[in-house]
Coordinates of C-alpha atoms and ligand atoms in Angstrom, one line a residue:
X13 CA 0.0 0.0 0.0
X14 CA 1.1 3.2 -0.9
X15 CA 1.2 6.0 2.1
X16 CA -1.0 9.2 0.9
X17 CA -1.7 12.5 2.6
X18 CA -5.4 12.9 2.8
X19 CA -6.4 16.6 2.7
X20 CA -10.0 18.1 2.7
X21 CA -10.1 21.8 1.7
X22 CA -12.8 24.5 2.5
X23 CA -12.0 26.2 -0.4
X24 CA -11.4 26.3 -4.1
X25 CA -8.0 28.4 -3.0
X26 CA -7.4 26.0 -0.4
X27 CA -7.7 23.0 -2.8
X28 CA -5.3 24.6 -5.4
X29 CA -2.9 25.5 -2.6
X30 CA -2.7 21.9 -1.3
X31 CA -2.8 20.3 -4.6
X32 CA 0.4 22.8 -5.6
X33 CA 3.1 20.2 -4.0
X34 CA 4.5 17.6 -6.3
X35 CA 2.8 13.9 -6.7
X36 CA -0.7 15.8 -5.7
X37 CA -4.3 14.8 -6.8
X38 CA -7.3 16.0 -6.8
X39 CA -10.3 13.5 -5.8
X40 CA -13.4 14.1 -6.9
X41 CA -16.1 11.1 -7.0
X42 CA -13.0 9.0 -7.5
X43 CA -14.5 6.8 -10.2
X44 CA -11.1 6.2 -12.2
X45 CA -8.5 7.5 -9.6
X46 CA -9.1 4.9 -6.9
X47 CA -9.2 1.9 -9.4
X48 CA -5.7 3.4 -10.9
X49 CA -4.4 3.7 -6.9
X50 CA -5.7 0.2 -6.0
X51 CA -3.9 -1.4 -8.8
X52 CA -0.8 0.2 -8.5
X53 CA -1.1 2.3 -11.5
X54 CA -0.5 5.6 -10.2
X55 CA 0.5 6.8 -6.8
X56 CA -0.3 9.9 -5.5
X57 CA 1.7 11.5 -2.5
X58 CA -1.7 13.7 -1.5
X59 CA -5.3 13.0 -2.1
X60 CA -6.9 17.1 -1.9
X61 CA -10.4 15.6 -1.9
X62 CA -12.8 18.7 -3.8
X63 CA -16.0 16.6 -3.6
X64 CA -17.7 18.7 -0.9
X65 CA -17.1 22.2 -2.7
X66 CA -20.5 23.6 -2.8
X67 CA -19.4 26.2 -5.5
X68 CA -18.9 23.7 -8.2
X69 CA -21.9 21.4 -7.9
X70 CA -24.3 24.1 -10.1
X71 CA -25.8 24.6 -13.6
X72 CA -26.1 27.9 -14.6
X73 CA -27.4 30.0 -17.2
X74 CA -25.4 33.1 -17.9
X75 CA -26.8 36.3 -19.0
X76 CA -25.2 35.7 -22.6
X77 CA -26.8 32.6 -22.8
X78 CA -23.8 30.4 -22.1
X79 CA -24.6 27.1 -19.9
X80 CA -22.3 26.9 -17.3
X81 CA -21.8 23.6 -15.9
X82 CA -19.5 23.2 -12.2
X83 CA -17.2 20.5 -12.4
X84 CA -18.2 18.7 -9.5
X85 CA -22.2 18.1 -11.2
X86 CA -23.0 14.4 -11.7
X87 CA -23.3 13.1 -14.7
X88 CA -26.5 11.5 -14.5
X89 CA -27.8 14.9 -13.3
X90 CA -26.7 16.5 -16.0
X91 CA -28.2 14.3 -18.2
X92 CA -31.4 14.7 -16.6
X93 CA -32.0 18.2 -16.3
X94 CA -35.0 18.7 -18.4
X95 CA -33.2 22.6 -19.6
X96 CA -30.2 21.2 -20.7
X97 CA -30.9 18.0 -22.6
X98 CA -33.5 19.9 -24.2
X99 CA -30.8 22.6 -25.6
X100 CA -28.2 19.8 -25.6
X101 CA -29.3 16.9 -26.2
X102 CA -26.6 14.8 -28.3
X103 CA -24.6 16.0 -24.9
X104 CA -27.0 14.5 -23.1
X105 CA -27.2 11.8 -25.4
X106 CA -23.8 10.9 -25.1
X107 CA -24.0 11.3 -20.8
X108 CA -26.3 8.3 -21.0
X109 CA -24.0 6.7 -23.4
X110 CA -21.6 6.1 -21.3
X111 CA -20.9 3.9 -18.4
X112 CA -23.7 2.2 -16.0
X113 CA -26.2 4.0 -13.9
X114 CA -24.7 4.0 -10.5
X115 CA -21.3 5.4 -12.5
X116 CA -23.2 8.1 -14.1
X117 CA -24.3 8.9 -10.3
X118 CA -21.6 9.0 -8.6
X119 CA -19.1 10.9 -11.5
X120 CA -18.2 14.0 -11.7
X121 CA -18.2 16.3 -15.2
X122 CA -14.9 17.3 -14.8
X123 CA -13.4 13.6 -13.5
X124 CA -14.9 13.0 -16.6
X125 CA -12.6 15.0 -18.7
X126 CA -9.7 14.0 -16.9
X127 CA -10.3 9.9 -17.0
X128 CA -7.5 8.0 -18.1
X129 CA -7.2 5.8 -21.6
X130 CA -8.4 1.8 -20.9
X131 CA -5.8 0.5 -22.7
X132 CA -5.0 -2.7 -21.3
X133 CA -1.3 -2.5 -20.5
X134 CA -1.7 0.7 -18.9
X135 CA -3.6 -0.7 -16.4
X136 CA -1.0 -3.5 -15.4
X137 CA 2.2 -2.6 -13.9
X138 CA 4.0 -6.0 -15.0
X139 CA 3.4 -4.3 -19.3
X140 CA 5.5 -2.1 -21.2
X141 CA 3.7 1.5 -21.2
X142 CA 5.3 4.7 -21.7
X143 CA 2.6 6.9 -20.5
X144 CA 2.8 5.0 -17.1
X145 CA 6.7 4.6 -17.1
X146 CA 8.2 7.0 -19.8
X147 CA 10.9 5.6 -22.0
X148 CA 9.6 2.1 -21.0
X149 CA 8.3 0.9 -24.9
X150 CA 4.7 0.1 -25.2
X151 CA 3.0 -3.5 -25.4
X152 CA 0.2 -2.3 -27.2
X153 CA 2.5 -2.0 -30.3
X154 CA 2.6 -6.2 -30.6
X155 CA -0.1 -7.0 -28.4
X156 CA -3.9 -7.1 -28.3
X157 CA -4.4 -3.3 -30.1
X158 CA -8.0 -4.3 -32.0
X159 CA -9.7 -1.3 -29.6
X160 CA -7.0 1.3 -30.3
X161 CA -6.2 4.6 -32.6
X162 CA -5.9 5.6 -36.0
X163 CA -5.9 8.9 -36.0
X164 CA -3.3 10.8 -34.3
X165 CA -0.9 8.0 -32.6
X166 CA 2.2 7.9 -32.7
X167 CA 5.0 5.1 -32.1
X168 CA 5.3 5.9 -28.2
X169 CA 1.7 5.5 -28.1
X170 CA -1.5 4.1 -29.6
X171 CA -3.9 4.8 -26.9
X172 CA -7.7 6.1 -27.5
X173 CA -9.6 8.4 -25.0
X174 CA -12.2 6.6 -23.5
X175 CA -14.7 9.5 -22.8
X176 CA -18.7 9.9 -24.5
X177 CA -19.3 12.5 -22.8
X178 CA -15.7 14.9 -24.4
X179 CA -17.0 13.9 -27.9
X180 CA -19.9 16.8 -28.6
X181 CA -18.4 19.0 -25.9
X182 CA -15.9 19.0 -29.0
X183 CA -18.1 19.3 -31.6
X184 CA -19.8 22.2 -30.0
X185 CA -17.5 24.3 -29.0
X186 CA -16.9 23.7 -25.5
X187 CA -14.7 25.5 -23.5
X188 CA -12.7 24.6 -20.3
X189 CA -13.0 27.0 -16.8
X190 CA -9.6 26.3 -14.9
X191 CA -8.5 28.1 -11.7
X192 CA -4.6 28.0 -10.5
X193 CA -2.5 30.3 -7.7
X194 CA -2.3 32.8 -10.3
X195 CA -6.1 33.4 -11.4
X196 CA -8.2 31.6 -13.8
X197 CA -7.8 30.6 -17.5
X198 CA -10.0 28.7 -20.1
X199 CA -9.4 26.7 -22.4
X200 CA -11.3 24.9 -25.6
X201 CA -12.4 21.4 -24.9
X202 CA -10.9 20.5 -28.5
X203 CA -7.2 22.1 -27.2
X204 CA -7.4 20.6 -23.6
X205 CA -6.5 16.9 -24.5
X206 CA -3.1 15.9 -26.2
X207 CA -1.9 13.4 -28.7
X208 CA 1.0 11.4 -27.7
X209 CA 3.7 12.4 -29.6
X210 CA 6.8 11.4 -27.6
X211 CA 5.4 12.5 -24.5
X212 CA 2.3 10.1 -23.8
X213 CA 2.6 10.4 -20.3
X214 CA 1.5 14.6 -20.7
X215 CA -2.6 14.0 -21.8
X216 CA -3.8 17.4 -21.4
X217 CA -2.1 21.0 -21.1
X218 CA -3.1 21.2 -17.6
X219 CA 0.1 22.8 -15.3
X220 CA 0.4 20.9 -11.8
X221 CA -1.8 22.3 -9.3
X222 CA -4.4 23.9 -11.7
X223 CA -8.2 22.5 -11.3
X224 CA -11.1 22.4 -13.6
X225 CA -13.8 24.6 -11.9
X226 CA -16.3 24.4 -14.6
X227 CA -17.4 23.6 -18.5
X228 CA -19.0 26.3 -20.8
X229 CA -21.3 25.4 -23.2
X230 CA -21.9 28.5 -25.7
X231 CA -25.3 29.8 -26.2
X232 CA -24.3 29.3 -30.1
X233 CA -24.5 25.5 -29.5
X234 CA -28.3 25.5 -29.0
X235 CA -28.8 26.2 -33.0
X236 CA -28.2 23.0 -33.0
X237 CA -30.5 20.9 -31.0
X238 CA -33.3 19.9 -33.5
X239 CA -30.7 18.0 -35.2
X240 CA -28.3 16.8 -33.3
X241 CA -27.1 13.2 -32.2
X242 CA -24.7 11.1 -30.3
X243 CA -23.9 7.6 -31.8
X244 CA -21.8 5.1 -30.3
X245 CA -20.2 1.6 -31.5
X246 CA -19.7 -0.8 -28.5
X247 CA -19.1 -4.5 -27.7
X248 CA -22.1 -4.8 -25.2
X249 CA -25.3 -2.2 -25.2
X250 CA -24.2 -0.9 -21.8
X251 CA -21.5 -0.3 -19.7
X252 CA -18.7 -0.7 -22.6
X253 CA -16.1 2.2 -23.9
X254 CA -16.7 3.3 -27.8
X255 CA -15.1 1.1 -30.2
X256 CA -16.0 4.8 -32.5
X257 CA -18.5 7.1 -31.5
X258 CA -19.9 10.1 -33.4
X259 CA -21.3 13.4 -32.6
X260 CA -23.4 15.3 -35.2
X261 CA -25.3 18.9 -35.3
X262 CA -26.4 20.0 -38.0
X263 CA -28.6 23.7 -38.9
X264 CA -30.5 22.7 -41.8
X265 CA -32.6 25.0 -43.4
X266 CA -34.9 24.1 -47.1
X267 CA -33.0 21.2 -46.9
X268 CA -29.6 22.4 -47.2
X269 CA -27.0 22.5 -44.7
X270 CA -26.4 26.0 -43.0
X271 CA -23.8 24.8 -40.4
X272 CA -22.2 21.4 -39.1
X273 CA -20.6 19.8 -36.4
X274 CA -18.6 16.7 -36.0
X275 CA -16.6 15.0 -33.6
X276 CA -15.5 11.5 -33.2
X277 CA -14.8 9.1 -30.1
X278 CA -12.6 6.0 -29.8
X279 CA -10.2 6.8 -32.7
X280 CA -7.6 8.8 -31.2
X281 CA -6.2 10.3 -27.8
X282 CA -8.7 12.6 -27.8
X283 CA -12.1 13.5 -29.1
X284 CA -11.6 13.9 -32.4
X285 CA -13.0 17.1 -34.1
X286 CA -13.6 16.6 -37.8
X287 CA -13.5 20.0 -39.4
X288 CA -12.4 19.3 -42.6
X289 CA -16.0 17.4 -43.0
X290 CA -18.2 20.0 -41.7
X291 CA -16.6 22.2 -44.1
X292 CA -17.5 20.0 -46.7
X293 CA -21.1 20.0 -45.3
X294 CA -21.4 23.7 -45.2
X295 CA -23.8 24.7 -48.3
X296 CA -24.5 20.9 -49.1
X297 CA -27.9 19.1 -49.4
X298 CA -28.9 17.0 -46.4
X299 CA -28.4 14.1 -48.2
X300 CA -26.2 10.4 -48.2
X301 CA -23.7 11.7 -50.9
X302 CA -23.0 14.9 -49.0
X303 CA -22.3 12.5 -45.8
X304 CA -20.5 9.5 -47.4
X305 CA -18.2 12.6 -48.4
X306 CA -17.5 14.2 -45.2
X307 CA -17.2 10.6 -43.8
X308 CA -14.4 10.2 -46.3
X309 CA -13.0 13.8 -45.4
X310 CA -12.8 12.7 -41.3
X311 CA -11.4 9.7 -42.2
X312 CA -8.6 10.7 -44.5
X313 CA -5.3 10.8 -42.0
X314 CA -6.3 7.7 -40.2
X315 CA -4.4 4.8 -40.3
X316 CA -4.1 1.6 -38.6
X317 CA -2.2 1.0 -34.9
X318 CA -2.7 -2.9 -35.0
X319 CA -5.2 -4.5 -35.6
X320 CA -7.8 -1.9 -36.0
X321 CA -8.1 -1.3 -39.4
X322 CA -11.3 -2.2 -39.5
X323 CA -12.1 1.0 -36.9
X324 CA -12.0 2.8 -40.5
X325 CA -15.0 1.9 -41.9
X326 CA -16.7 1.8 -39.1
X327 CA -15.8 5.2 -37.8
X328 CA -17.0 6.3 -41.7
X329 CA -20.3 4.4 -41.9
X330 CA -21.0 5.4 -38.2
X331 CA -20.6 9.3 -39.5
X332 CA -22.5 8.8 -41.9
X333 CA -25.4 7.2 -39.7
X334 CA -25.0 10.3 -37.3
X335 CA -25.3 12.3 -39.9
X336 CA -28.6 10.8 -41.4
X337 CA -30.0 10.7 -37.7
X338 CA -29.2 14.4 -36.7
X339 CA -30.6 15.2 -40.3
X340 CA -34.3 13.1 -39.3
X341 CA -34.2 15.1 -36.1
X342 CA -33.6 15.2 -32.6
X343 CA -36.2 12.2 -31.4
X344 CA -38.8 13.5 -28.7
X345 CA -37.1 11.1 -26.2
X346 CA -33.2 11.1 -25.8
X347 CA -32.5 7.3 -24.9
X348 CA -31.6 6.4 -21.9
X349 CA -29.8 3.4 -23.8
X350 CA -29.7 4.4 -27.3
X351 CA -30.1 1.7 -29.6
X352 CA -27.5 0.4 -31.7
X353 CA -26.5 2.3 -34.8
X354 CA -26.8 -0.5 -37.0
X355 CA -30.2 -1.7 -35.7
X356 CA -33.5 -1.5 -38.4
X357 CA -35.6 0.0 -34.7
X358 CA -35.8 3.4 -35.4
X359 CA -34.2 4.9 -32.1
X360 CA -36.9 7.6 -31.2
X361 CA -39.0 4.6 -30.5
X362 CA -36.7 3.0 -27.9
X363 CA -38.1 3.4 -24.6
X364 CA -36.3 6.6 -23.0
X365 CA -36.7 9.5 -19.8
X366 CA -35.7 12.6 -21.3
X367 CA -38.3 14.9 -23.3
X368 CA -36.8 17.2 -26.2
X369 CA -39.4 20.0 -26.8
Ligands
SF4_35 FE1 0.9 2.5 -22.6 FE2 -0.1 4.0 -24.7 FE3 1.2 1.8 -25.2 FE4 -1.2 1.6 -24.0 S1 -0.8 2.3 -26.0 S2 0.7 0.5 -23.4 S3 -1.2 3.5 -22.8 S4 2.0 3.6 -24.2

């Protein structure tokens, strides 16, 4: 067992204070952190537990008509406040995506942006892994790699992000509210995560000691919420990380595409925004040729890490299903368990408990 200073501030300045020394951590719900510290995988010198912060457990809208969102809100209540899943509801969408129900309970928004990759050999102390021991090689290379990237990897590290939730915050132009010793900064969701490079063990641009205090959803994202979706490819209906994932929002107007938005999950080290295809979508009829072709356009740079080169197809027919579905509409019901993208059930009639307006 590894020995661990236990600290419970009062304070958001007396959580960043205590969280400034080296080997420090902040605990929130603890969903991913305690499994990492029970299996050895990383070992913090000081827990500085923020779960009890009253300051960060609020959704608010601002007078510009900006969502904020505290750090320390639950997912599942997120998810099922009737205001915000009607405004956002692939975010919402992709919430209920992820996980089981007593996870989306007890975690956190911001532990959400902050959990770790699942591969495999990060996770066991006895592998090879360079973002757990730098300059140590990395397993993944020759071993089981079916589940990892092809966009963005590099040779020190094939690794995906494992997060639903990141995936639309991407799309939609989230934007990160951090607080360190020196004041506050922000940050967009799309620039907060890292791709390996030769670095893998540095996944976001965080400093030490700085905390996530909150997420900003702009009031521009709402354009988007009669047509906008969450997909997601897993191995099981529930309770299973993306194989890919897609987040689509489209503004359509006579049929034509004003504006889109795209992100992808499970290909690469972070949530993958596809600009290049919403570019292509700008102007374009609603229709499958104009989405095969910003499929193709997402697509272009990825390559295979392993064994995964048939994530490439996928991630391009699962576009192209998120696309079709955002362009149907936003069903009445966001599903609680949405159905799988390849099934003949149309998902608005899957049983769900949310209400879109
Ligand atoms: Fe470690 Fe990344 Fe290699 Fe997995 S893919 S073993 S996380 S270096």
């Amino acid at each position: 067992m590894n020995r661990f200073d236990y600290v419970k501030p009062a304070s958001i300045a007396e959580a960043i204070a205590a969280a400034s020394q080296p080997g420090a951590a902040y605990l929130a719900a603890g969903t991913n952190l305690l499994d990492l510290m029970k299996g050895n995988v990383v070992r913090p010198s000081r827990l500085v537990d923020i779960s009890r912060l009253p300051e960060l457990n609020r959704i608010e809208r601002l007078s510009n008509g900006d969502v904020r969102i505290g750090a320390l809100v639950r997912n599942a209540d997120l998810a099922h406040d009737p205001a915000f899943a009607n405004d956002f509801p692939a975010v919402a969408e992709a919430l209920l995506s992820g996980a089981s129900a007593q996870l989306r309970n007890a975690a956190t928004v911001g532990g959400n942006l902050l959990q770790r990759t699942r591969c495999a050999y990060f996770y066991d102390p006895a592998s090879a892994c360079n973002k757990r021991t730098p300059g140590a090689g990395c397993d993944a290379r020759d071993g089981e790699n079916s589940q990892h990237a092809v966009l963005g990897w590099s040779e020190a590290c094939i690794a995906t992000n494992p997060s639903d939730f990141c995936v639309p915050l991407a799309a939609f132009d989230a934007v990160v509210e951090i607080e360190r010793k020196t004041g506050k900064r922000e940050v967009a969701l799309e620039a907060l995560h890292l791709l390996p490079g030769t670095t893998p063990e540095r996944e976001t641009v965080l400093e030490p000691g700085e905390m996530i205090v909150g997420i900003r959803l702009p009031a521009a994202a709402r354009s988007f919420a009669k047509h906008a979706r969450y997909l997601k490819v897993r191995e099981r209906t529930s309770y299973a990380f993306a194989v890919v994932s897609a987040a689509a929002g489209l503004i359509v107007e006579n049929g034509a595409i004003k504006q889109a938005r795209l992100a992808l999950g499970g290909v690469a080290a972070k949530p993958w925004r596809a600009r290049e295809a919403e570019a292509l979508l700008a102007g374009q009829a609603a229709e499958a040729g104009a989405f095969q072709r910003a499929a193709a356009a997402a697509l272009a740079g990825a390559k295979p890490s392993g064994d995964n080169a048939y994530k490439i197809p996928l991630a391009t027919n699962l576009i192209v299903r998120a696309l079709q579905a955002a362009a149907q509409g936003t069903p009445d019901r966001v599903p609680a368990l949405p159905a799988s993208p390849f099934s003949s059930v149309p998902v608005s009639s899957v049983p769900g408990v949310l209400h879109h307006a």
